[in-house]
PDB file of C-alpha atoms and ligand atoms in Angstrom:
ATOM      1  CA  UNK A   1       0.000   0.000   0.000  1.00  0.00           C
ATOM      2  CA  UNK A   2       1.735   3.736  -0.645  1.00  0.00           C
ATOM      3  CA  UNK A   3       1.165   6.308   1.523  1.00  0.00           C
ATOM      4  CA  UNK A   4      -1.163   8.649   1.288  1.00  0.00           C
ATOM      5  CA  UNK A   5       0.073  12.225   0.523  1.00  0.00           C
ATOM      6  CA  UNK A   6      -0.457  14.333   3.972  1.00  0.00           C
ATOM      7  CA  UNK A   7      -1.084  17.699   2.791  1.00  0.00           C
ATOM      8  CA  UNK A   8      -4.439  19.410   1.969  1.00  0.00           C
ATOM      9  CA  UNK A   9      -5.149  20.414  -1.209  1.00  0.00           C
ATOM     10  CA  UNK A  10      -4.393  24.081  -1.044  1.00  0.00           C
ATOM     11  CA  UNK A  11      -1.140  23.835   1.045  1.00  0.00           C
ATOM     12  CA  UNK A  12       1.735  24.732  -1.109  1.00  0.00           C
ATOM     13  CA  UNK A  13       5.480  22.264  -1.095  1.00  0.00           C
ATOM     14  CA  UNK A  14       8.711  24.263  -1.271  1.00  0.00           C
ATOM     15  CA  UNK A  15      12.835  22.814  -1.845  1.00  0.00           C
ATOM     16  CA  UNK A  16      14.831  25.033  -0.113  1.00  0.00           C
ATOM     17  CA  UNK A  17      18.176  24.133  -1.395  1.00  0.00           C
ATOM     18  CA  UNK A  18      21.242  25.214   1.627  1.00  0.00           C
ATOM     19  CA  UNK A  19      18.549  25.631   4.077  1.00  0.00           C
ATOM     20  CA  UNK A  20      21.097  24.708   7.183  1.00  0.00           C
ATOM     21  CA  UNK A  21      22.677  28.490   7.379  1.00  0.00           C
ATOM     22  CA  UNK A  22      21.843  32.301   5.780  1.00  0.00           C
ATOM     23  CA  UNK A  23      19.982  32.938   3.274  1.00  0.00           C
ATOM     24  CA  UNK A  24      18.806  29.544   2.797  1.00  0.00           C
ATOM     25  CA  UNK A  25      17.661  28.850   6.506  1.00  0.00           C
ATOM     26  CA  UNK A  26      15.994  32.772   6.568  1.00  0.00           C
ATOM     27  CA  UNK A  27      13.643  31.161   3.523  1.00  0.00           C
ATOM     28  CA  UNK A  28      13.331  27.716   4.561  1.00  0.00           C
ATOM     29  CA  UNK A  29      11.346  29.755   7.983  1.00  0.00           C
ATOM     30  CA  UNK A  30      10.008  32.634   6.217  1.00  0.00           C
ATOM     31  CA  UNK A  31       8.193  29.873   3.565  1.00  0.00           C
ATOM     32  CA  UNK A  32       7.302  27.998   6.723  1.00  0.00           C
ATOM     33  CA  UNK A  33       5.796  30.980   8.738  1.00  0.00           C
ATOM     34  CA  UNK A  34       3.948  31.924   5.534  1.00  0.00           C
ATOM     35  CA  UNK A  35       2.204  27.946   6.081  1.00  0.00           C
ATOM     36  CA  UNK A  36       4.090  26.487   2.980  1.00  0.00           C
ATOM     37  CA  UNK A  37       5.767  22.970   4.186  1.00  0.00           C
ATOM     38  CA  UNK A  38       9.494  23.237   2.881  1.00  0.00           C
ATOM     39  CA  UNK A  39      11.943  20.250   2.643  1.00  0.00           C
ATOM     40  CA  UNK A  40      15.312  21.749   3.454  1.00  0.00           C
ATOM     41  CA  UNK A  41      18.744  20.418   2.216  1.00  0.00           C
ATOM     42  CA  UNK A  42      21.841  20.892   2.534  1.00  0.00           C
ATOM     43  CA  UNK A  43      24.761  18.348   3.565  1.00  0.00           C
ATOM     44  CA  UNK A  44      24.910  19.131   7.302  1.00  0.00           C
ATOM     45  CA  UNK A  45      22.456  17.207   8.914  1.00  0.00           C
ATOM     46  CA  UNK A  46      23.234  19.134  11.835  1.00  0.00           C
ATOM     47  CA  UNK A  47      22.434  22.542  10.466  1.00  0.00           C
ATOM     48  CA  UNK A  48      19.403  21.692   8.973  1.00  0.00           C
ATOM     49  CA  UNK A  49      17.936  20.028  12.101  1.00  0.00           C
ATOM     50  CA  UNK A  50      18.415  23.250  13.625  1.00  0.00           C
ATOM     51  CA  UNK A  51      16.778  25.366  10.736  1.00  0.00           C
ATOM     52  CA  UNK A  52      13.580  22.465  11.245  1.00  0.00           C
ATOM     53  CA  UNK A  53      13.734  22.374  14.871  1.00  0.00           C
ATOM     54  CA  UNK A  54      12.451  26.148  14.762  1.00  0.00           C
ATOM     55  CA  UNK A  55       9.300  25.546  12.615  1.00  0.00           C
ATOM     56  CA  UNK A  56       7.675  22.510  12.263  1.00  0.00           C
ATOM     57  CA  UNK A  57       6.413  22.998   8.773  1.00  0.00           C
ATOM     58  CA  UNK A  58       9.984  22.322   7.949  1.00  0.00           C
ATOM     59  CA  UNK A  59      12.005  19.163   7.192  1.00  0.00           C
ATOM     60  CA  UNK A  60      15.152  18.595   6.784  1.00  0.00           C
ATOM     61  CA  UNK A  61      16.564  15.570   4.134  1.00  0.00           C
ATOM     62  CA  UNK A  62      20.436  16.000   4.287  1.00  0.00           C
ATOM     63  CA  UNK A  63      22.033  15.855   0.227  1.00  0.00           C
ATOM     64  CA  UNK A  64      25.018  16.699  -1.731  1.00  0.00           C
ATOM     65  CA  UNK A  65      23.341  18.021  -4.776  1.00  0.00           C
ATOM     66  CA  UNK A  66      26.383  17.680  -7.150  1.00  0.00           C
ATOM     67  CA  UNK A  67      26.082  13.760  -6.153  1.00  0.00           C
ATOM     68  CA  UNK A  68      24.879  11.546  -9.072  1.00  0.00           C
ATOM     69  CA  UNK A  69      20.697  11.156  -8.906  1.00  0.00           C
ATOM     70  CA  UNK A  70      20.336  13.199  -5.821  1.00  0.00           C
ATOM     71  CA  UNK A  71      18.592  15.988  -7.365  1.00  0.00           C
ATOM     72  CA  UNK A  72      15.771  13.725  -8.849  1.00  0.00           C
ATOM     73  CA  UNK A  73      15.723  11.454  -5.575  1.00  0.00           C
ATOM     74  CA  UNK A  74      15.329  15.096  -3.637  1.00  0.00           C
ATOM     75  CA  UNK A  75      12.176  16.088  -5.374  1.00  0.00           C
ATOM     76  CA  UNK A  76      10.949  12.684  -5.058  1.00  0.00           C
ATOM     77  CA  UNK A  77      11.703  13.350  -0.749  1.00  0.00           C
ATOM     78  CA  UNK A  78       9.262  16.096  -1.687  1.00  0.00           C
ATOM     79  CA  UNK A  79       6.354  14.535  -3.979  1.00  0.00           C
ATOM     80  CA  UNK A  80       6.483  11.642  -2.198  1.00  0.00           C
ATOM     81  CA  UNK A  81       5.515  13.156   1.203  1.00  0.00           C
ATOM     82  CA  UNK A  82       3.720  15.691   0.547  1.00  0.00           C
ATOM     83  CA  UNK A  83       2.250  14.705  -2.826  1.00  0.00           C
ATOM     84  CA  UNK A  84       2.910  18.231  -5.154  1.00  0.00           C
ATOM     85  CA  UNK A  85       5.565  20.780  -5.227  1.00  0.00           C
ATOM     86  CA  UNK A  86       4.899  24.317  -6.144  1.00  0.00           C
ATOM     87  CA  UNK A  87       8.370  26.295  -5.085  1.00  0.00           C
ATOM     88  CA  UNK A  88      11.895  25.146  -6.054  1.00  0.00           C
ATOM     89  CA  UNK A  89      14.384  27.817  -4.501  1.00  0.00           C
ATOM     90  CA  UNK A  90      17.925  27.022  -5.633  1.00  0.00           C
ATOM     91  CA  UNK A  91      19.801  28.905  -3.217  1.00  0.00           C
ATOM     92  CA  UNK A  92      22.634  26.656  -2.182  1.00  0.00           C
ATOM     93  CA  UNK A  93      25.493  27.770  -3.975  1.00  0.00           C
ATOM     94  CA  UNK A  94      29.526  28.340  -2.763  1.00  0.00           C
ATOM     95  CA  UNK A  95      32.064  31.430  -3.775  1.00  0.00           C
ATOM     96  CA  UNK A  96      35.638  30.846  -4.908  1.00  0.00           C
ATOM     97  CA  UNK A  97      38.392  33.305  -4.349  1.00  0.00           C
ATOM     98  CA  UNK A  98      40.376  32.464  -7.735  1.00  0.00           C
ATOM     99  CA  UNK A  99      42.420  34.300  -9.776  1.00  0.00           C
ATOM    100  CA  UNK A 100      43.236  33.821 -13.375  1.00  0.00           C
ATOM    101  CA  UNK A 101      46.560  32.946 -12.357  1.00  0.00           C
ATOM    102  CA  UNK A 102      45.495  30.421  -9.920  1.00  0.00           C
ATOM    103  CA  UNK A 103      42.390  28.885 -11.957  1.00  0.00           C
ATOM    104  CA  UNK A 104      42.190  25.585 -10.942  1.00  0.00           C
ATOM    105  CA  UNK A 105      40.032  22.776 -13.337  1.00  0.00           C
ATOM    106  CA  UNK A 106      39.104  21.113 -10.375  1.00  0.00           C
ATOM    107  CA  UNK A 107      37.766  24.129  -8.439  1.00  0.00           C
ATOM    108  CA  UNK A 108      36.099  25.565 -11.835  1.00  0.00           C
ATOM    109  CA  UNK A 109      33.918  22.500 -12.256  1.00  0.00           C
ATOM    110  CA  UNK A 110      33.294  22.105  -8.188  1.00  0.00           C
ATOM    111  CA  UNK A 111      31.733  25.666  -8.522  1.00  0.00           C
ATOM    112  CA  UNK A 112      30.041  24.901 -11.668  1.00  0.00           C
ATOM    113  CA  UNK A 113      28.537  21.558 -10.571  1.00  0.00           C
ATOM    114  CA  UNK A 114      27.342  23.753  -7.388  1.00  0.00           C
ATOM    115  CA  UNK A 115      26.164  27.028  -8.680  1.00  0.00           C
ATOM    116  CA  UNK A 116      25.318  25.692 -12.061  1.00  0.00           C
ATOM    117  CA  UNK A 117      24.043  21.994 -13.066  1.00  0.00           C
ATOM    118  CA  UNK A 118      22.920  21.139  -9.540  1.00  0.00           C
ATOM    119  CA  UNK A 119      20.623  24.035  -9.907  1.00  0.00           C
ATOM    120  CA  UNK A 120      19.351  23.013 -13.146  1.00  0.00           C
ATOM    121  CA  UNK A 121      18.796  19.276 -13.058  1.00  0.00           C
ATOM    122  CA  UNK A 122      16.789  20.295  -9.690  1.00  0.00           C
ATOM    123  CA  UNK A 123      14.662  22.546 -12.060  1.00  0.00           C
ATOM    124  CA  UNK A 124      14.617  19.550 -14.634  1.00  0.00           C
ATOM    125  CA  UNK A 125      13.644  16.639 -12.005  1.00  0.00           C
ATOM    126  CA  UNK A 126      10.753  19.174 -10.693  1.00  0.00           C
ATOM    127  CA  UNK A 127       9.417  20.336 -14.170  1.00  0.00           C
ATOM    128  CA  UNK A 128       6.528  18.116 -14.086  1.00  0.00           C
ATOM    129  CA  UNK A 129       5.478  18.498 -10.754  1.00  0.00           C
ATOM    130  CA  UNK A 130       5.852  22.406 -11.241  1.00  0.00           C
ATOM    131  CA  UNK A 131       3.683  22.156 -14.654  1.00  0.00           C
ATOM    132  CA  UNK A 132       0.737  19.843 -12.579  1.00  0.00           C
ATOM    133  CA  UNK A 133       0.338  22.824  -9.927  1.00  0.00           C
ATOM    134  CA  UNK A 134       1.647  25.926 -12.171  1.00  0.00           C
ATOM    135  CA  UNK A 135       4.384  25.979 -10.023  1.00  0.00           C
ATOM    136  CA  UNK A 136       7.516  28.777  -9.658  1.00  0.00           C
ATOM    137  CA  UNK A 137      11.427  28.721  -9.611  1.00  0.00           C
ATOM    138  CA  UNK A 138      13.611  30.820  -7.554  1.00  0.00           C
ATOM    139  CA  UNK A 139      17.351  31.000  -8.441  1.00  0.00           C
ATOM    140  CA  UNK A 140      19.576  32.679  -6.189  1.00  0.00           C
ATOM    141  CA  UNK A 141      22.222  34.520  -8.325  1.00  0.00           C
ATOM    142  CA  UNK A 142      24.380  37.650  -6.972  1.00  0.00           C
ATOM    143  CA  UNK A 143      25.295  41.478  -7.681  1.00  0.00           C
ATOM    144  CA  UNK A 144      28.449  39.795  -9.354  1.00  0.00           C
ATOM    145  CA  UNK A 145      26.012  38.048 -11.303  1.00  0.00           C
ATOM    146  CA  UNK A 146      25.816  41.085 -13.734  1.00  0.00           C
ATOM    147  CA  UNK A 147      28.889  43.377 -12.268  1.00  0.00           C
ATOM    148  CA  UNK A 148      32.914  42.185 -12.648  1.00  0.00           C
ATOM    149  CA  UNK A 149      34.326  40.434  -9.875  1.00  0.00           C
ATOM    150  CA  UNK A 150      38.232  40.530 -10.057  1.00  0.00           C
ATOM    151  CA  UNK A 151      39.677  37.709  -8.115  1.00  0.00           C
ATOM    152  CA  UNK A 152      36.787  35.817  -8.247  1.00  0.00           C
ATOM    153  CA  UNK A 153      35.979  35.449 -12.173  1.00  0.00           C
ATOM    154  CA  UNK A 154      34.189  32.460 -11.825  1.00  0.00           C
ATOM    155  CA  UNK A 155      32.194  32.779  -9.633  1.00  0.00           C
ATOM    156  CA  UNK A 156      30.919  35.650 -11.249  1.00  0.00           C
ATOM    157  CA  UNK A 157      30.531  33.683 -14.385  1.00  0.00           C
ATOM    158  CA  UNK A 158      28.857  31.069 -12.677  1.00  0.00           C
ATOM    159  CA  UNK A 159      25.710  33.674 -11.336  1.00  0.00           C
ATOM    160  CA  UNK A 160      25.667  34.730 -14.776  1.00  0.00           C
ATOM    161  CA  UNK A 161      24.996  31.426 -16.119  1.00  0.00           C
ATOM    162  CA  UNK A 162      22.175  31.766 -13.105  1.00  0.00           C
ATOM    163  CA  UNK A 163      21.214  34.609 -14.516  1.00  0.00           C
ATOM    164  CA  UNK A 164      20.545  33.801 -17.770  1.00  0.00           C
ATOM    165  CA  UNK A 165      18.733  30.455 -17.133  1.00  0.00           C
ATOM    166  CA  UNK A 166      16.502  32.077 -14.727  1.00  0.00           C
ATOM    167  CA  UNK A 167      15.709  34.448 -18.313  1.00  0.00           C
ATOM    168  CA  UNK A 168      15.420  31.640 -20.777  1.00  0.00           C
ATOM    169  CA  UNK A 169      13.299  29.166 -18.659  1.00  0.00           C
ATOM    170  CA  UNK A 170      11.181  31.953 -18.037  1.00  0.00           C
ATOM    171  CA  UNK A 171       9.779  31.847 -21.271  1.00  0.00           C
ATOM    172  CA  UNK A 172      10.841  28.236 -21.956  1.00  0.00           C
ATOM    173  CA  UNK A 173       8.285  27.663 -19.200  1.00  0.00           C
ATOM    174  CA  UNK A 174       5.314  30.214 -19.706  1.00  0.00           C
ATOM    175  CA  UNK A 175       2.990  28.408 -21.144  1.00  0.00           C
ATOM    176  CA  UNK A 176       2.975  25.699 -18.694  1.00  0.00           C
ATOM    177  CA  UNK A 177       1.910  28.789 -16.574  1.00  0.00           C
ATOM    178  CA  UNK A 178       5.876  28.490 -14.408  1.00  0.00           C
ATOM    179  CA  UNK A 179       7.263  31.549 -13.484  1.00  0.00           C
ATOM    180  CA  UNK A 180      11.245  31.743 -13.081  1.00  0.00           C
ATOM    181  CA  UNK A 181      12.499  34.431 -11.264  1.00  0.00           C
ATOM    182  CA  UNK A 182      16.342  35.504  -9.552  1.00  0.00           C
ATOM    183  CA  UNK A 183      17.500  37.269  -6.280  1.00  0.00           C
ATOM    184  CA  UNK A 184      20.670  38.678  -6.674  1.00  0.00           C
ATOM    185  CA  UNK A 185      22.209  39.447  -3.241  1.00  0.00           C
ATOM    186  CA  UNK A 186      24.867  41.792  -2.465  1.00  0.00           C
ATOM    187  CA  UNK A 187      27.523  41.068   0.379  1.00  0.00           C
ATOM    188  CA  UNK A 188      24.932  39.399   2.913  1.00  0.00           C
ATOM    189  CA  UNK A 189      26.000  37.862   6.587  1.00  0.00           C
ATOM    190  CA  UNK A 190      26.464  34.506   5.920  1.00  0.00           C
ATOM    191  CA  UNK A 191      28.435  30.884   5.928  1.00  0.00           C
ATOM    192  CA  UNK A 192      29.583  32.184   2.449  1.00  0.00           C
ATOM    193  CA  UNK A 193      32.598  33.991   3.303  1.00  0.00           C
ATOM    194  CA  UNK A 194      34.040  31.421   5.974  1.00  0.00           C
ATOM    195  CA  UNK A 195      32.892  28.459   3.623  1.00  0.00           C
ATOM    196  CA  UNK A 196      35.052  29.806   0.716  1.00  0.00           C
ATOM    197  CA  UNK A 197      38.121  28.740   2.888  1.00  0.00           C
ATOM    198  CA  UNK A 198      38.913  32.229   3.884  1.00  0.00           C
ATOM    199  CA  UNK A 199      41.088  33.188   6.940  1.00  0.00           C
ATOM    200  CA  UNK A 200      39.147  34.599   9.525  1.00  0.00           C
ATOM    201  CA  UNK A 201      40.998  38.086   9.027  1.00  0.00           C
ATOM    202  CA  UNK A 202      40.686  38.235   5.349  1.00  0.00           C
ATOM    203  CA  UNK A 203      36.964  37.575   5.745  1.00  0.00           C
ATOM    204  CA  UNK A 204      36.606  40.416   8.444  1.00  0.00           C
ATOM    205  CA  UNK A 205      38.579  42.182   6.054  1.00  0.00           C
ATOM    206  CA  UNK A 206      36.240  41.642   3.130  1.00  0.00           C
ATOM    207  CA  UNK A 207      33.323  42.475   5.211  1.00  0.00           C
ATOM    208  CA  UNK A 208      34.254  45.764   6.376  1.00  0.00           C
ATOM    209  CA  UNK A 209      35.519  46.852   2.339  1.00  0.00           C
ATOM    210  CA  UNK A 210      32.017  45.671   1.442  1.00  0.00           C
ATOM    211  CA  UNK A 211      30.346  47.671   3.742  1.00  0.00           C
ATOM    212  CA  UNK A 212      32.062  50.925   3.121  1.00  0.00           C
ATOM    213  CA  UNK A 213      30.948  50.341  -0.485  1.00  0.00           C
ATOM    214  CA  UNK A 214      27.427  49.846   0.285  1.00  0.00           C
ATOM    215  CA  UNK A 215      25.382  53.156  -0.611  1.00  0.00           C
ATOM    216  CA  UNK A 216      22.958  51.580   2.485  1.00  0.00           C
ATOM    217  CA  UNK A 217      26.040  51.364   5.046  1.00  0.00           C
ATOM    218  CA  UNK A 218      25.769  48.099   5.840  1.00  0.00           C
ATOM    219  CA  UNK A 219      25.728  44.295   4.713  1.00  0.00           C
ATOM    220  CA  UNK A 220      22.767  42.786   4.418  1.00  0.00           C
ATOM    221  CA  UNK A 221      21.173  40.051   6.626  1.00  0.00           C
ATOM    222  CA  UNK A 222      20.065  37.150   5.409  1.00  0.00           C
ATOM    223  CA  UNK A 223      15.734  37.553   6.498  1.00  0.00           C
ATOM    224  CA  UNK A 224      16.152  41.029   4.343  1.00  0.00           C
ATOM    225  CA  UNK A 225      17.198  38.758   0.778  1.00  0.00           C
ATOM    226  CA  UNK A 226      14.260  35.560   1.860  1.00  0.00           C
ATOM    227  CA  UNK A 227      11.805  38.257   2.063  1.00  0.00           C
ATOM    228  CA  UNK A 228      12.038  38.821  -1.611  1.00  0.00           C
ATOM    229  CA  UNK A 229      12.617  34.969  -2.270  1.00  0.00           C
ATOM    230  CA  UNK A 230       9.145  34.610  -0.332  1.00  0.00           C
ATOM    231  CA  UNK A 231       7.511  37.773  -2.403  1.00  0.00           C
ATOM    232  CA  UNK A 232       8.497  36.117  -5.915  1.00  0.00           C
ATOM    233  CA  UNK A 233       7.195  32.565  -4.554  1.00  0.00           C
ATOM    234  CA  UNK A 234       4.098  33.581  -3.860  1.00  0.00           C
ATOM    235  CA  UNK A 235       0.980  32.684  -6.372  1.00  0.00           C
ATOM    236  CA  UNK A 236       0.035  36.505  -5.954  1.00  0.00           C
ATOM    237  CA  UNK A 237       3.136  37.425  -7.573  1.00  0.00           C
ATOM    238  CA  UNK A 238       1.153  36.142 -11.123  1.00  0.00           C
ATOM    239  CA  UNK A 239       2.442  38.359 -13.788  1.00  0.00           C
ATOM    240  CA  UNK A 240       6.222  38.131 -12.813  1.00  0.00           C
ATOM    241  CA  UNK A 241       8.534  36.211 -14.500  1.00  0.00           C
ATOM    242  CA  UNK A 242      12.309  36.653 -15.875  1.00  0.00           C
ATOM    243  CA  UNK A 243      13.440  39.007 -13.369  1.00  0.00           C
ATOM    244  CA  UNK A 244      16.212  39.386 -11.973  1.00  0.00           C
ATOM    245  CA  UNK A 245      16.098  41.409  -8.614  1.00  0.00           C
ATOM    246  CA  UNK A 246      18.774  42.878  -7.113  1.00  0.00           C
ATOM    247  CA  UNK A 247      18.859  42.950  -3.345  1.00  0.00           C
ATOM    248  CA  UNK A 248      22.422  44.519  -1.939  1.00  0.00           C
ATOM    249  CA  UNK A 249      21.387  48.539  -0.455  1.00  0.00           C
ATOM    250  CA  UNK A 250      22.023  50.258  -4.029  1.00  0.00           C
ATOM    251  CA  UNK A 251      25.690  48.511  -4.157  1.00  0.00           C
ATOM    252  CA  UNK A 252      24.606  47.265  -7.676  1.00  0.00           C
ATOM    253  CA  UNK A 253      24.280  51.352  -8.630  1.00  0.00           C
ATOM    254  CA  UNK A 254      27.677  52.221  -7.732  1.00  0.00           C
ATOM    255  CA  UNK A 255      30.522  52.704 -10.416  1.00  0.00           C
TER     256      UNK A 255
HETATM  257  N1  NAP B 301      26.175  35.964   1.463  1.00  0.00           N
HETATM  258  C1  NAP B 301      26.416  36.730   0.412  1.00  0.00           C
HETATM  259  O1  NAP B 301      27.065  37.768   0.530  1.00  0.00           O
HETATM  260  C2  NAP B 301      25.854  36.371  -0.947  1.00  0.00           C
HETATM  261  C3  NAP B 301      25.861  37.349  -1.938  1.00  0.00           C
HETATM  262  C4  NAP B 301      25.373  37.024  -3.191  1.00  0.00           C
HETATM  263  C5  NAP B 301      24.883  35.766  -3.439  1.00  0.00           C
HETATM  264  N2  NAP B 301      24.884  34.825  -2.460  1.00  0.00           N
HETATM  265  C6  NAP B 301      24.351  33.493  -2.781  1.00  0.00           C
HETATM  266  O2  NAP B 301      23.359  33.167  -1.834  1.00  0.00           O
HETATM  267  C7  NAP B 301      23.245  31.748  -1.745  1.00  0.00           C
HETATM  268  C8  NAP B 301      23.245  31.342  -0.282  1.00  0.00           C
HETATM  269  O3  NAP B 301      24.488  31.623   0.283  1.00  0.00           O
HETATM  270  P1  NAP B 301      24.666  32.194   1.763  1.00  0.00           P
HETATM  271  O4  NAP B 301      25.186  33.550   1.626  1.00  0.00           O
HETATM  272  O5  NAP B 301      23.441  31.967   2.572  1.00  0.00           O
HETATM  273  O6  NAP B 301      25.917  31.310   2.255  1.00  0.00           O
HETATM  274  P2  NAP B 301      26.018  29.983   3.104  1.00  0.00           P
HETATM  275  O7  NAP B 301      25.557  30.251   4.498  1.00  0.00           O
HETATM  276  O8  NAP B 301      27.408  29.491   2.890  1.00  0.00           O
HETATM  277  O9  NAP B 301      24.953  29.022   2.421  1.00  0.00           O
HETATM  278  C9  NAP B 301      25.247  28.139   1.355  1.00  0.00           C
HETATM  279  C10 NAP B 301      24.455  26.872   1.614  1.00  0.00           C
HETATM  280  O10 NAP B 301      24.630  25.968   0.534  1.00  0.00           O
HETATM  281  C11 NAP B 301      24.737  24.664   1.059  1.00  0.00           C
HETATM  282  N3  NAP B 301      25.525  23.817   0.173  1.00  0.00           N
HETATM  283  C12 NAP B 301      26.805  24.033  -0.234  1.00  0.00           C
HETATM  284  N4  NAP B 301      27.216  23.014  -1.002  1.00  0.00           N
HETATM  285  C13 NAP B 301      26.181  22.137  -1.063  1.00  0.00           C
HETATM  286  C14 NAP B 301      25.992  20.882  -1.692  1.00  0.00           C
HETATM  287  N5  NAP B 301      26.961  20.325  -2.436  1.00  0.00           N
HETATM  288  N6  NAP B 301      24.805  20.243  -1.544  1.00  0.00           N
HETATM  289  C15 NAP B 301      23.814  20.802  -0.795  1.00  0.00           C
HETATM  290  N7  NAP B 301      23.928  21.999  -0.196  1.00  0.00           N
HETATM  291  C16 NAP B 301      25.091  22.649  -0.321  1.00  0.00           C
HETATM  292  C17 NAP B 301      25.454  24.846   2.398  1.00  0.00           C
HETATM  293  O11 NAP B 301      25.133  23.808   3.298  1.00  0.00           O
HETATM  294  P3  NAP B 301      26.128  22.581   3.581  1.00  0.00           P
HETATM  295  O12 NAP B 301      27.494  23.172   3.732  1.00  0.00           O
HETATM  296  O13 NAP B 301      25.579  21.976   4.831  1.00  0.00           O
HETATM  297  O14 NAP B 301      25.992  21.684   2.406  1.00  0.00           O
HETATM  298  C18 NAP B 301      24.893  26.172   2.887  1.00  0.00           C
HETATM  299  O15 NAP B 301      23.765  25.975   3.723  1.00  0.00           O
HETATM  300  C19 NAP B 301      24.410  31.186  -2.566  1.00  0.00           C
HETATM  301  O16 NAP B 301      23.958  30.782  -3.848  1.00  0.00           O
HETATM  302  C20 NAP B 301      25.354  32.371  -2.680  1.00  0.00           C
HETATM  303  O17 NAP B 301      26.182  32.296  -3.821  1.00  0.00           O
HETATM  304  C21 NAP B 301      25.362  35.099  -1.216  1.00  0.00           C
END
């Protein structure tokens, strides 16, 4: 006998990709307070039972997503229990510190496999549960998704390649009534910094240039980027689609 799906008919199913720290954990509860159940994952079991422990709508199914079949057998976590899924945010995602000199293959495909085809064979394993409920996508790109980044090329290059998926499945996917839509952050408190490798006076270092270049003052904090992931997810939001919104205090109009 299968289980019977456990959700009404009208409550909505969200992947929250990276939901165990910043911006991913401030959507995984925003999506949860706004009574949408979200699956969370990311590959610390530990932080995600913290992110779940705070709401119960949440749950957390610990994944690599750059592991062979896990993106298929993560919205299957998701179908499976709760029977639909409406909301796909692909927000996990890493930084490299890499210059031209120092490109390394193996880091240039690491990012790539992160930022770029886990992100898309998420979108591809949830396609037809998206086109059953008219569903949405959320991508999480960056400010350095459409601005230089020195030092850091490729990741740049890889929120561009965000960027411009987010575009073309927009209208890949209109018909089937999906909207796509991108957050760009600017510098926002987070993992990301510290996860990059980063000594821990480099990354102070890097947070106090960022700020000073901030028309806004200040870094931003990761509830003030899910608000807008929430915003875009939500069915009201009906005749947006293909945008890319920047959310970084007005760094992203600075020369
Ligand atoms: N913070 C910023 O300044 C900023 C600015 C612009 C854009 N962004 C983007 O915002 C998104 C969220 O980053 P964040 O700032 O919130 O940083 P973060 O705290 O480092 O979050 C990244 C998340 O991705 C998860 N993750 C990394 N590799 C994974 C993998 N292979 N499989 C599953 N999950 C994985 C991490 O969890 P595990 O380590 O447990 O796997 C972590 O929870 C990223 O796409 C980032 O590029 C951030």
């Amino acid at each position: 006998m299968t289980a019977q799906p456990i959700t009404h008919e009208r409550e909505r199913v969200a992947i929250v990709t990276g939901a165990g720290s910043g911006i991913g954990r401030a959507t995984a509860l925003a999506l949860a307070r706004a009574g949408t159940h979200v699956l969370g994952v990311g590959r610390r079991a530990e932080a995600l039972e913290q992110t779940a422990a705070a709401n119960p709508g949440i749950v957390a199914l610990p994944a690599d997503i750059t592991a062979d079949g896990i993106p298929r057998a993560v919205v299957e976590a998701a179908v499976d229990r709760w029977g639909r899924l409406d909301v796909l945010v692909n927000n996990a995602g890493a930084t490299a510190v890499m210059s031209l000199a120092d490109t390394d293959a193996e880091r240039v495909t690491g990012l790539l496999a992160l930022n770029v085809v886990a992100p898309s064979l998420l979108a591809q394993a949830a396609l037809p549960h998206l086109r059953a409920g008219r569903g949405t996508i959320i991508n999480v790109s960056s400010t350095y998704g459409h601005r230089p980044l020195p030092g850091a090329a490729h990741y740049a290059a890889s929120k561009a390649a965000v960027e411009q998926l987010t575009r073309s499945w927009a209208l890949e996917l209109a018909s089937d009534g999906i909207r796509v839509n991108a957050v760009a952050p600017g510098p926002t408190e987070s993992e990301a910094l510290s996860a990059a490798g980063l000594p821990e006076a480099t990354v102070e270092q890097i947070k106090q240039d960022e700020a000073g270049r901030i028309p806004l003052g200040r870094r931003g904090r990761p509830e003030e980027v899910a608000a807008w992931i929430v915003h875009l997810a939500d069915p009201a939001a009906t005749w947006i689609t293909g945008q890319i919104l920047t959310v970084d205090g007005g760094l992203d109009l600075t020369g």
